[in-house]
Short mmCIF file of C-alpha atoms in Angstrom, two decimals:
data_model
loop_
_atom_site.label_atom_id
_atom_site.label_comp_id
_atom_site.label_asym_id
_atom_site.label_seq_id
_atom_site.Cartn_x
_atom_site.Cartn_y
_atom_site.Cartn_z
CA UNK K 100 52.22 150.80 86.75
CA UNK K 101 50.69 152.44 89.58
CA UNK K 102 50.53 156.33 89.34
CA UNK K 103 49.80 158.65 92.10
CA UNK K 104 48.89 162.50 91.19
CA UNK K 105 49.12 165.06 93.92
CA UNK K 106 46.06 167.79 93.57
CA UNK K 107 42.70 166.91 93.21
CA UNK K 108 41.94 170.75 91.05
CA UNK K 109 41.40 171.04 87.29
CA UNK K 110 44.82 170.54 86.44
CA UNK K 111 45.62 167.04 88.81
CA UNK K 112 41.43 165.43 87.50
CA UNK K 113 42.21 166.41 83.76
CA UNK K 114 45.62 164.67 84.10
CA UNK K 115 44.43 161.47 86.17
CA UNK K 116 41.64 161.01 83.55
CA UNK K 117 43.87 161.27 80.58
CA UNK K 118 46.35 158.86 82.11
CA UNK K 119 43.47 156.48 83.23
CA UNK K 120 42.55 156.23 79.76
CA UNK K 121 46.16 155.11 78.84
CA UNK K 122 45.25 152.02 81.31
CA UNK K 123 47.09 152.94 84.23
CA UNK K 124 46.44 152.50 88.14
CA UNK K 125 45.96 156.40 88.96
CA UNK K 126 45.11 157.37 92.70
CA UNK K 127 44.80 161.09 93.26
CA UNK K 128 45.61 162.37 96.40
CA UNK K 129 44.54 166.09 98.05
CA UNK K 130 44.79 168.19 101.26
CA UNK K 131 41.12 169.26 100.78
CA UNK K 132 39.77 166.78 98.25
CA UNK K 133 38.13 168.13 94.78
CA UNK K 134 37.90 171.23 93.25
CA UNK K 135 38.97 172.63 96.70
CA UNK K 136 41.16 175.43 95.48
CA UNK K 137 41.29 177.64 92.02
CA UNK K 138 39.57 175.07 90.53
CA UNK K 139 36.56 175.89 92.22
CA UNK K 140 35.57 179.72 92.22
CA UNK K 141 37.64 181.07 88.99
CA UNK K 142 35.66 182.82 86.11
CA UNK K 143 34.72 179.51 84.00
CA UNK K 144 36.63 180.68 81.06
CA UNK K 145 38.71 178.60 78.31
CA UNK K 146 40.79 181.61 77.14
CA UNK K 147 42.25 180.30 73.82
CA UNK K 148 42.89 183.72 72.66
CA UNK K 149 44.69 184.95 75.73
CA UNK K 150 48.31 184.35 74.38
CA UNK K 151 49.94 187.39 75.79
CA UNK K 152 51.85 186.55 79.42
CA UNK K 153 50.87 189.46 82.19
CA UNK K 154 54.45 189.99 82.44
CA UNK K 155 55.01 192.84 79.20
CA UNK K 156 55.43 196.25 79.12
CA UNK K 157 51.96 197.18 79.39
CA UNK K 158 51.87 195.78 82.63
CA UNK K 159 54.99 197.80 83.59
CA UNK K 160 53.56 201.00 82.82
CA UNK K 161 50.13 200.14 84.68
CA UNK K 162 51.59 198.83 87.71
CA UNK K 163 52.82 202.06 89.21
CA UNK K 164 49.57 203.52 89.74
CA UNK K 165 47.44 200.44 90.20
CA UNK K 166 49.74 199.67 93.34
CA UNK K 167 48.55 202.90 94.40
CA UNK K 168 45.11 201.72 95.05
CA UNK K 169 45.09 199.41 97.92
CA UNK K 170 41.85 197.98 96.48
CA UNK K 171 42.56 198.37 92.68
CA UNK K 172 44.11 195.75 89.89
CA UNK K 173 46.91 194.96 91.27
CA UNK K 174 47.92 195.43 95.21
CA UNK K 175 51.02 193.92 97.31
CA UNK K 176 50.58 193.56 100.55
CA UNK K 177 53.25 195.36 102.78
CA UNK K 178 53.52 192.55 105.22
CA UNK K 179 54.41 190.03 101.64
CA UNK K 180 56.59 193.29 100.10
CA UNK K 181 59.94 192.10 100.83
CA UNK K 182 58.90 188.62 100.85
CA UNK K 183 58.29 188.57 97.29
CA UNK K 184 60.67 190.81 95.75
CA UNK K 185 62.75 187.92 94.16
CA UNK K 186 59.60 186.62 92.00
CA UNK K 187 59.08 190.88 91.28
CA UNK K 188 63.26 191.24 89.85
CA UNK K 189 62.34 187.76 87.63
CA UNK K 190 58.86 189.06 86.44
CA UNK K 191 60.31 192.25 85.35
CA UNK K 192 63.27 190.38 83.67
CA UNK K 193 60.79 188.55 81.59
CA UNK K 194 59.13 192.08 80.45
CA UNK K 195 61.45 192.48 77.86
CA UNK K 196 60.64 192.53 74.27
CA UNK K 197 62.17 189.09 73.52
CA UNK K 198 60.80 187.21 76.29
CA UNK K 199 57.79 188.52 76.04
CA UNK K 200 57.94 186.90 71.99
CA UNK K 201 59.16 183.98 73.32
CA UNK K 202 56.58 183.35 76.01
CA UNK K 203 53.63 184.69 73.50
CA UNK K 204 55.08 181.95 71.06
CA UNK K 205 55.03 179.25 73.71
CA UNK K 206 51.76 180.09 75.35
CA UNK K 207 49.89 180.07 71.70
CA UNK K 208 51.66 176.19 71.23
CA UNK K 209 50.27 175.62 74.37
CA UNK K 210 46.54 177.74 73.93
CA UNK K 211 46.46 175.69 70.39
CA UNK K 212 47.25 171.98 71.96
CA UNK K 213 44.30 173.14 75.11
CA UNK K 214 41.78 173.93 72.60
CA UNK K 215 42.34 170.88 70.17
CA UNK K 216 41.94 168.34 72.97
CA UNK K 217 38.89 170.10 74.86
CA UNK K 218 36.21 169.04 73.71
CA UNK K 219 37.52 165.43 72.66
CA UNK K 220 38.32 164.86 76.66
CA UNK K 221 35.00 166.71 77.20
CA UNK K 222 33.16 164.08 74.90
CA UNK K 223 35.24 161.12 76.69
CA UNK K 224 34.40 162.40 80.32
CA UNK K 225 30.49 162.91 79.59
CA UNK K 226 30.97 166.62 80.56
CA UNK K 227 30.46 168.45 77.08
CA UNK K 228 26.81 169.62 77.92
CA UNK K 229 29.12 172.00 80.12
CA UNK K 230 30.61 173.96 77.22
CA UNK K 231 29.74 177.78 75.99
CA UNK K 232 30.85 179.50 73.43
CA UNK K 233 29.59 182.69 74.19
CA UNK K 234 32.69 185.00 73.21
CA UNK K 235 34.15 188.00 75.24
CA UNK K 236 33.98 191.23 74.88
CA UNK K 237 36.76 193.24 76.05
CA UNK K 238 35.60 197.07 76.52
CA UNK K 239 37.12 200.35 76.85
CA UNK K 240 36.61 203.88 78.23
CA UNK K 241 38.88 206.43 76.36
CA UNK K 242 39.71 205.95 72.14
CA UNK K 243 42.97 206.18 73.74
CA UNK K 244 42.57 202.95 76.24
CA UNK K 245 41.31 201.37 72.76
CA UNK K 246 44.48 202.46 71.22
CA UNK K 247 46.85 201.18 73.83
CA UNK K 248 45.33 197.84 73.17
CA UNK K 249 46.54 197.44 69.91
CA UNK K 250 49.55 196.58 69.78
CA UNK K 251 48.01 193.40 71.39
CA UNK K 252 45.60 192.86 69.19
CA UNK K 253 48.16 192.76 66.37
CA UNK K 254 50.27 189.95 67.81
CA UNK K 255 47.13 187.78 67.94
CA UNK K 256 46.35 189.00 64.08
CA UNK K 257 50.02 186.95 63.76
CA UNK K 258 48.76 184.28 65.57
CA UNK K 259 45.84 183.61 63.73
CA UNK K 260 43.10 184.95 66.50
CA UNK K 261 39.45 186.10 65.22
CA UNK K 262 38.51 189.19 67.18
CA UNK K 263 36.53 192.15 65.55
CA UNK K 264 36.64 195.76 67.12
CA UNK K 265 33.06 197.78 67.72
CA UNK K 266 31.79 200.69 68.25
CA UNK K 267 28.98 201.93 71.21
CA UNK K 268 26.13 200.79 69.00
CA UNK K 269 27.82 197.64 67.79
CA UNK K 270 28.99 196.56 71.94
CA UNK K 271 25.59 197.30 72.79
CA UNK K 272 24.40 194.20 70.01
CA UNK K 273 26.43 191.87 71.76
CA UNK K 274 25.78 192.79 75.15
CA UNK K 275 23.28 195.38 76.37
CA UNK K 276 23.42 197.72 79.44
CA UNK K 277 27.09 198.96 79.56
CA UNK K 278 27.24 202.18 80.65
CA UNK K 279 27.84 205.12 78.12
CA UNK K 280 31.60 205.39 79.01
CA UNK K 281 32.51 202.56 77.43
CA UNK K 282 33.01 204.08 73.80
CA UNK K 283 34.94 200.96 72.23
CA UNK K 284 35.24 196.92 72.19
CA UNK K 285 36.80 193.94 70.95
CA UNK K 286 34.19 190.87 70.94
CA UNK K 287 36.73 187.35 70.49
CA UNK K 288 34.24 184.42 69.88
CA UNK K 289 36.75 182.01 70.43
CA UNK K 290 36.67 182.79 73.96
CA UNK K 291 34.59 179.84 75.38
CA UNK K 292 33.28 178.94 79.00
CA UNK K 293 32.58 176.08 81.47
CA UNK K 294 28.65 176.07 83.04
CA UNK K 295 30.14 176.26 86.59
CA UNK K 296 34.23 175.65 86.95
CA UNK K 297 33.32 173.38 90.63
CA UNK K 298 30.42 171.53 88.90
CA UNK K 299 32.62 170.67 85.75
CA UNK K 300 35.88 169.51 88.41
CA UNK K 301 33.38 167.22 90.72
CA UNK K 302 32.07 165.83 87.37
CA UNK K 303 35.62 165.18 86.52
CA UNK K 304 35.91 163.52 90.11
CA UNK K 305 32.71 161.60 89.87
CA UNK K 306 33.83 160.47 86.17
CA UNK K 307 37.70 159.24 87.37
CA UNK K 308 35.95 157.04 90.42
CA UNK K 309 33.62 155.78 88.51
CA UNK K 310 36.09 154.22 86.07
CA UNK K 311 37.98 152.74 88.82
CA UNK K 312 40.06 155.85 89.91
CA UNK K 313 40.96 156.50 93.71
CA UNK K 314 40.86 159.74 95.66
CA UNK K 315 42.67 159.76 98.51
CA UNK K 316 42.37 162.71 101.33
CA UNK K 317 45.80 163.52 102.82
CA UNK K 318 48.29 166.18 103.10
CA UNK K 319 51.65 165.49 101.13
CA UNK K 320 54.58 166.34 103.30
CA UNK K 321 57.52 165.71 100.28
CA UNK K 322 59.03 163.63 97.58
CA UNK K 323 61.39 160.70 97.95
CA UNK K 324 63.11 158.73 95.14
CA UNK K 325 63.64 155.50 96.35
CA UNK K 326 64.63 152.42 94.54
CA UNK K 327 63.39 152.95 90.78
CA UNK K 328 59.68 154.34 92.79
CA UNK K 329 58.71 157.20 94.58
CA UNK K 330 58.28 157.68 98.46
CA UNK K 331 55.42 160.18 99.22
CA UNK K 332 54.99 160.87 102.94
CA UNK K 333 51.79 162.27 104.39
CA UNK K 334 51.11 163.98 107.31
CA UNK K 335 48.56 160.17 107.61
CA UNK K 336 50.16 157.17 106.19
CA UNK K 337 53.46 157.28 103.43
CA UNK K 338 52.24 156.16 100.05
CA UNK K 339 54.36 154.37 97.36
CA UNK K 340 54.19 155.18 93.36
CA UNK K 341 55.64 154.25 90.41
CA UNK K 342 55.34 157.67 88.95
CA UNK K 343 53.72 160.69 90.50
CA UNK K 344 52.71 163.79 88.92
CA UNK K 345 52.54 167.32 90.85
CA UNK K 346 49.89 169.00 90.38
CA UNK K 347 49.03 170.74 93.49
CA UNK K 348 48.56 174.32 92.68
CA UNK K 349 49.91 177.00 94.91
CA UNK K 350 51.45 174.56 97.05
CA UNK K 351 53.52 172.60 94.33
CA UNK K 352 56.74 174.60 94.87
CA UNK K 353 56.78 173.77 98.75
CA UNK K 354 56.57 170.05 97.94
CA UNK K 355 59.28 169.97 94.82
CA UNK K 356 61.63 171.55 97.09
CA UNK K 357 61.95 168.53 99.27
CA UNK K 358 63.51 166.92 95.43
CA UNK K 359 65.84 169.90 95.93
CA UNK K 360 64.43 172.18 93.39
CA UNK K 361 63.95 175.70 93.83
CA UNK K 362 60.91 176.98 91.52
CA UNK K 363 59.69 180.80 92.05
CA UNK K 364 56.03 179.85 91.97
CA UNK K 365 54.40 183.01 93.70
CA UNK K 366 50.28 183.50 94.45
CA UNK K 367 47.86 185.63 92.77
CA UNK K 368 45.30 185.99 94.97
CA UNK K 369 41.71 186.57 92.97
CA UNK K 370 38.68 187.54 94.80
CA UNK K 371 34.81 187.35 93.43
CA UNK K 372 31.68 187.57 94.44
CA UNK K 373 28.83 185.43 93.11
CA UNK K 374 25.49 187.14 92.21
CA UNK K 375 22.17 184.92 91.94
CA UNK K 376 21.44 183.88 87.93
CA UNK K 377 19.38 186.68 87.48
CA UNK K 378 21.48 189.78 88.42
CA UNK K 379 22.19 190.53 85.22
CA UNK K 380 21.02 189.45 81.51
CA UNK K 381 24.74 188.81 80.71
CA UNK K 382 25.39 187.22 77.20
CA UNK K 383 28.53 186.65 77.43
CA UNK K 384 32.07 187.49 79.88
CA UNK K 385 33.03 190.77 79.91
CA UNK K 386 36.60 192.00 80.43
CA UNK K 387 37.37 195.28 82.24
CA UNK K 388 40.59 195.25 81.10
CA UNK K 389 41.81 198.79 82.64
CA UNK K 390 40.35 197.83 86.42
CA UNK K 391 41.32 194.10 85.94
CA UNK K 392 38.46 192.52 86.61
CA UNK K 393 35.29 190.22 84.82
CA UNK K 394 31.80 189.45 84.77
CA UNK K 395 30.91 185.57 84.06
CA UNK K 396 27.41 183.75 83.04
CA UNK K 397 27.70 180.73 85.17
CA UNK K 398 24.89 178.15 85.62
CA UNK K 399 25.17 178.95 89.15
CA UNK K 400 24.96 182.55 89.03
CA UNK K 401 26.79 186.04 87.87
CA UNK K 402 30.37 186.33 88.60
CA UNK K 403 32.43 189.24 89.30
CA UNK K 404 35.99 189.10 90.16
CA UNK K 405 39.59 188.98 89.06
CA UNK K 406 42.77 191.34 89.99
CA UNK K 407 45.92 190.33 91.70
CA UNK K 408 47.17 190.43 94.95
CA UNK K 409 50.48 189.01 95.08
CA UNK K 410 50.26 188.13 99.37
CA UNK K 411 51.47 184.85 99.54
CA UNK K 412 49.21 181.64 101.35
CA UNK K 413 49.40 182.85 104.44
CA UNK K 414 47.76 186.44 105.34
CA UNK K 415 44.20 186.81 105.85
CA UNK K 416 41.66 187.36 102.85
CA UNK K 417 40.66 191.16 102.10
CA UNK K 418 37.36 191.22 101.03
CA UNK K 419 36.95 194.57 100.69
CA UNK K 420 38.44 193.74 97.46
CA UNK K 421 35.36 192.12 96.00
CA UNK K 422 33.41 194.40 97.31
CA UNK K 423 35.51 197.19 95.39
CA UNK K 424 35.03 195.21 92.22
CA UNK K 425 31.64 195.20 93.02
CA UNK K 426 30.76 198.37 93.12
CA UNK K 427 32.56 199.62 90.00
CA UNK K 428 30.67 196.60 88.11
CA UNK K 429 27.42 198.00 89.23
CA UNK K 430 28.54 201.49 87.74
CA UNK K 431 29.84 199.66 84.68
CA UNK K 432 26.37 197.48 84.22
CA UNK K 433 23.70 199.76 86.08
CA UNK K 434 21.20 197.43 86.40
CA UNK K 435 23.20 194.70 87.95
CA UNK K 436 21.60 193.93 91.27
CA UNK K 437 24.22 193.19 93.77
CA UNK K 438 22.28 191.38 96.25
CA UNK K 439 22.73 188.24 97.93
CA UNK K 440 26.66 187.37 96.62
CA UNK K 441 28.82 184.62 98.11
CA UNK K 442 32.25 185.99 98.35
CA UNK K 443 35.00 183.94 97.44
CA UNK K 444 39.04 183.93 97.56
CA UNK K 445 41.73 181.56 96.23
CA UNK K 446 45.39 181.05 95.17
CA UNK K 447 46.51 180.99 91.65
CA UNK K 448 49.80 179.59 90.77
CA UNK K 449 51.81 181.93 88.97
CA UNK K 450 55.24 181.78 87.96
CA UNK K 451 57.10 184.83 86.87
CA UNK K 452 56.96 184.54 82.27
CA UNK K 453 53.24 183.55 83.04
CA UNK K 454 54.14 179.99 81.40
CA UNK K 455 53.42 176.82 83.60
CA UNK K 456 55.81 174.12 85.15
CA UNK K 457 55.31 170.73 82.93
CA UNK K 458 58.31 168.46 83.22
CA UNK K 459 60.24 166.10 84.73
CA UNK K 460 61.72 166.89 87.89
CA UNK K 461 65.51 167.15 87.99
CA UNK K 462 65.90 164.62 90.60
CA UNK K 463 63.62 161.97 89.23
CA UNK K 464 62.34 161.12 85.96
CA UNK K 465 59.24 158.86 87.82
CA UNK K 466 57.98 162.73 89.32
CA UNK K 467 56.38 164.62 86.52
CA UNK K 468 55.63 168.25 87.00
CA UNK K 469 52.36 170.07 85.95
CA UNK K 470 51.72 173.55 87.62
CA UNK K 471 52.32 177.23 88.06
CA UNK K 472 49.14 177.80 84.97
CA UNK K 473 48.08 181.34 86.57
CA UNK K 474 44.99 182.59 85.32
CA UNK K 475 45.13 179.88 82.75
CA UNK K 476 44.44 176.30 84.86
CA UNK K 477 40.79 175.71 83.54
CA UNK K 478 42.15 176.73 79.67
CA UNK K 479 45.16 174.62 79.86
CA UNK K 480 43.96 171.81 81.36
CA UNK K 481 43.17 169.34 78.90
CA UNK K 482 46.44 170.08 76.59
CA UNK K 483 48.37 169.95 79.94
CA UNK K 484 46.62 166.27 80.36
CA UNK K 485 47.79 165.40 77.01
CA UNK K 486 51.09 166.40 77.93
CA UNK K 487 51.76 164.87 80.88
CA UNK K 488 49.71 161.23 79.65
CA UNK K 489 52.56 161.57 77.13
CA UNK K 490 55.51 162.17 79.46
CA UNK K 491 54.59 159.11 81.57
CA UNK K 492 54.28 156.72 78.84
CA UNK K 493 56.94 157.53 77.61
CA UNK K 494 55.24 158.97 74.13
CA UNK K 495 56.80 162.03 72.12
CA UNK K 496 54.82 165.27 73.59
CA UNK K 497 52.95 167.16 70.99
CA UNK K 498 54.75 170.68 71.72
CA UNK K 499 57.96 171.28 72.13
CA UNK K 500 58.49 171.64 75.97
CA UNK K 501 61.45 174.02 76.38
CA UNK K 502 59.78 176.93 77.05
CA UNK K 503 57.71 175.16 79.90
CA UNK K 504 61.05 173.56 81.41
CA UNK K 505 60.89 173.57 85.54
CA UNK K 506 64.57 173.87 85.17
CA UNK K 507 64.38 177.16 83.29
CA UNK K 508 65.14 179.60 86.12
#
């Protein structure tokens, strides 16, 4: 059986390698080639313990005023305003109390599957050296930020997530240098990292070829059933498959629609900039939760970056948002030098209950979905894998995939 996958990111490798190893002919096919997109400049984290989907009603009560600041948290473009307002009336429908429950349940299925297959696919792609388990620590400003955050906190207690809260002194044991207006913290150990998020996907790529996997460089133009197979045009020559999985990030929804389907995938737009390895002594990432942004120890350097801009594929990058995030991290870590950065932008795939894609598609049971992951690609990778390995061999999957449905909206 000869499988094509569509996306060449963290999501499409994980998934060709899994399926490889179920001895299948897998060819992986990419507008840009590996670890082009997300996959290539996110934060490095595998956040097990990040259960709760952005769309809550926390978020509702921040959003006002972060949209006030063009360069804070979370900014909307007024040229993408109207454009996106659709994706805004589903995200706030899925702010209520019970889909929030029902999203938190289905993201920990999903954040338990991710974690219990990582380091097995790690071990089987010769890329475990790459794993850290450094922790995060989450800080605050105000005992009453702290308090806000509990609520939280208690849904992962039900859950079953470590996490301990700290004072000052204790925050200053796991990581030194915050500034003095951080007054509280919650460390989570099982927060663990990737040495560099492009290094780890062009290992992945390097691992699938060298087993006999193909990568292919073309631009997928749509989806045709044909015949018991699928038809996948190009804007180069049309390809044939037996089964094809799509897995091609922010541009997933564009290509399912030629199968008919209409799936609200939107784009989060994260910005960072790159510092050289010694602009900080970080020890581990740290999350600054109320300006929506983190610092990462990468092999390759510090990162600093995060926040949303919800402004589609098409308009121009504003990097005066990294530089905004910049700044506050050097008042937030004083002796971060913020020299000699490489600024970086790219899409992430969000859907509007923060829970990914990962089924078949209506119109064909030989087209397997696996996208729309967010913030959470590089976490859910290897349990998406599993998933989707399952799905085209026709194996029971290991979750119960309801919650995950591409039909669901």
């Amino acid at each position: 059986m000869k499988v094509i996958v569509i996306g060449a990111g963290v999501i499409g490798l994980s998934a060709a390698l899994m399926v490889q190893a179920r001895g299948l002919t897998v060819t992986v096919v990419d507008r840009e080639g590996p670890a082009a997109g997300a996959s290539a400049g996110n934060a490095g984290a595998f956040a097990f313990t990040d259960i709760l989907p952005l769309a809550s009603p926390g978020i509702l009560r921040k959003a006002p005023k972060w949209l006030l600041d063009p360069l804070g948290p979370l900014t909307i473009p007024p040229a993408y305003a109207l454009q996106i307002a659709p994706w805004l009336y589903r995200f706030w429908r899925a702010c209520s109390p019970r889909a929030v429950a029902a999203s938190t349940a289905a993201q920990t299925a999903m954040m338990d599957l991710s974690r219990a297959e990582l380091e097995p696919f790690l071990a089987a792609t010769g890329t475990l050296g790459m794993l850290r388990k450094d922790g995060n620590l989450q800080v605050y400003e105000t005992e009453a930020e702290f308090r806000a955050s509990l609520p939280g906190w208690e849904a992962r207690t039900a859950h079953g997530i470590d996490f301990r809260h700290l004072n000052a002194e204790e925050m200053t044991e796991v990581q030194p240098g915050l500034s003095p207006r951080f007054t509280r913290g919650t460390f989570t150990p099982g927060w663990w990292s990737i040495a560099d998020p492009m290094d780890y996907v062009l290992a992945l790529a390097a691992r699938f070829q060298a087993q006999g996997g193909t990568i292919l460089r073309a631009e997928v133009t749509g989806l045709t059933p044909q015949d018991g197979r699928v038809y996948i045009p190009t804007k180069a020559e049309p390809l044939i498959a037996d089964k094809v999985v799509l897995s091609a990030g922010a541009f997933s929804h564009r290509i399912a629609a030629t199968l008919g389907e209409r799936i609200p995938l939107e784009t989060e737009r994260g910005y960072n900039t790159t510092l050289p390895t010694d602009a900080f002594d970080l020890r581990c990432q740290v999350t600054f939760g109320g300006h929506g942004f983190v610092v990462s120890r990468l092999s390759t350097g510090v990162r600093v970056g995060g926040a949303v801009e919800l402004g589609g594929l098409s308009l121009p990058p504003n990097f005066k948002r990294s530089e905004a995030m910049l700044r506050k991290a050097k008042t937030f870590l004083p002796s971060l030098k913020t020299e000699g950065g490489r600024q970086w932008m790219g899409f992430r795939p969000s859907l509007p209950d923060s829970l990914p894609a990962i089924g078949r598609a209506k119109a064909s049971p030989h087209v397997v979905y696996a996208f729309g992951h967010g913030h959470l690609g590089l976490t859910q990778s290897a349990g998406t894998a599993r998933i989707v390995a399952d799905l085209l061999t026709d194996a029971a999957p290991p979750i119960n995939l309801t919650p995950f449905s591409p039909q669901r909206f």
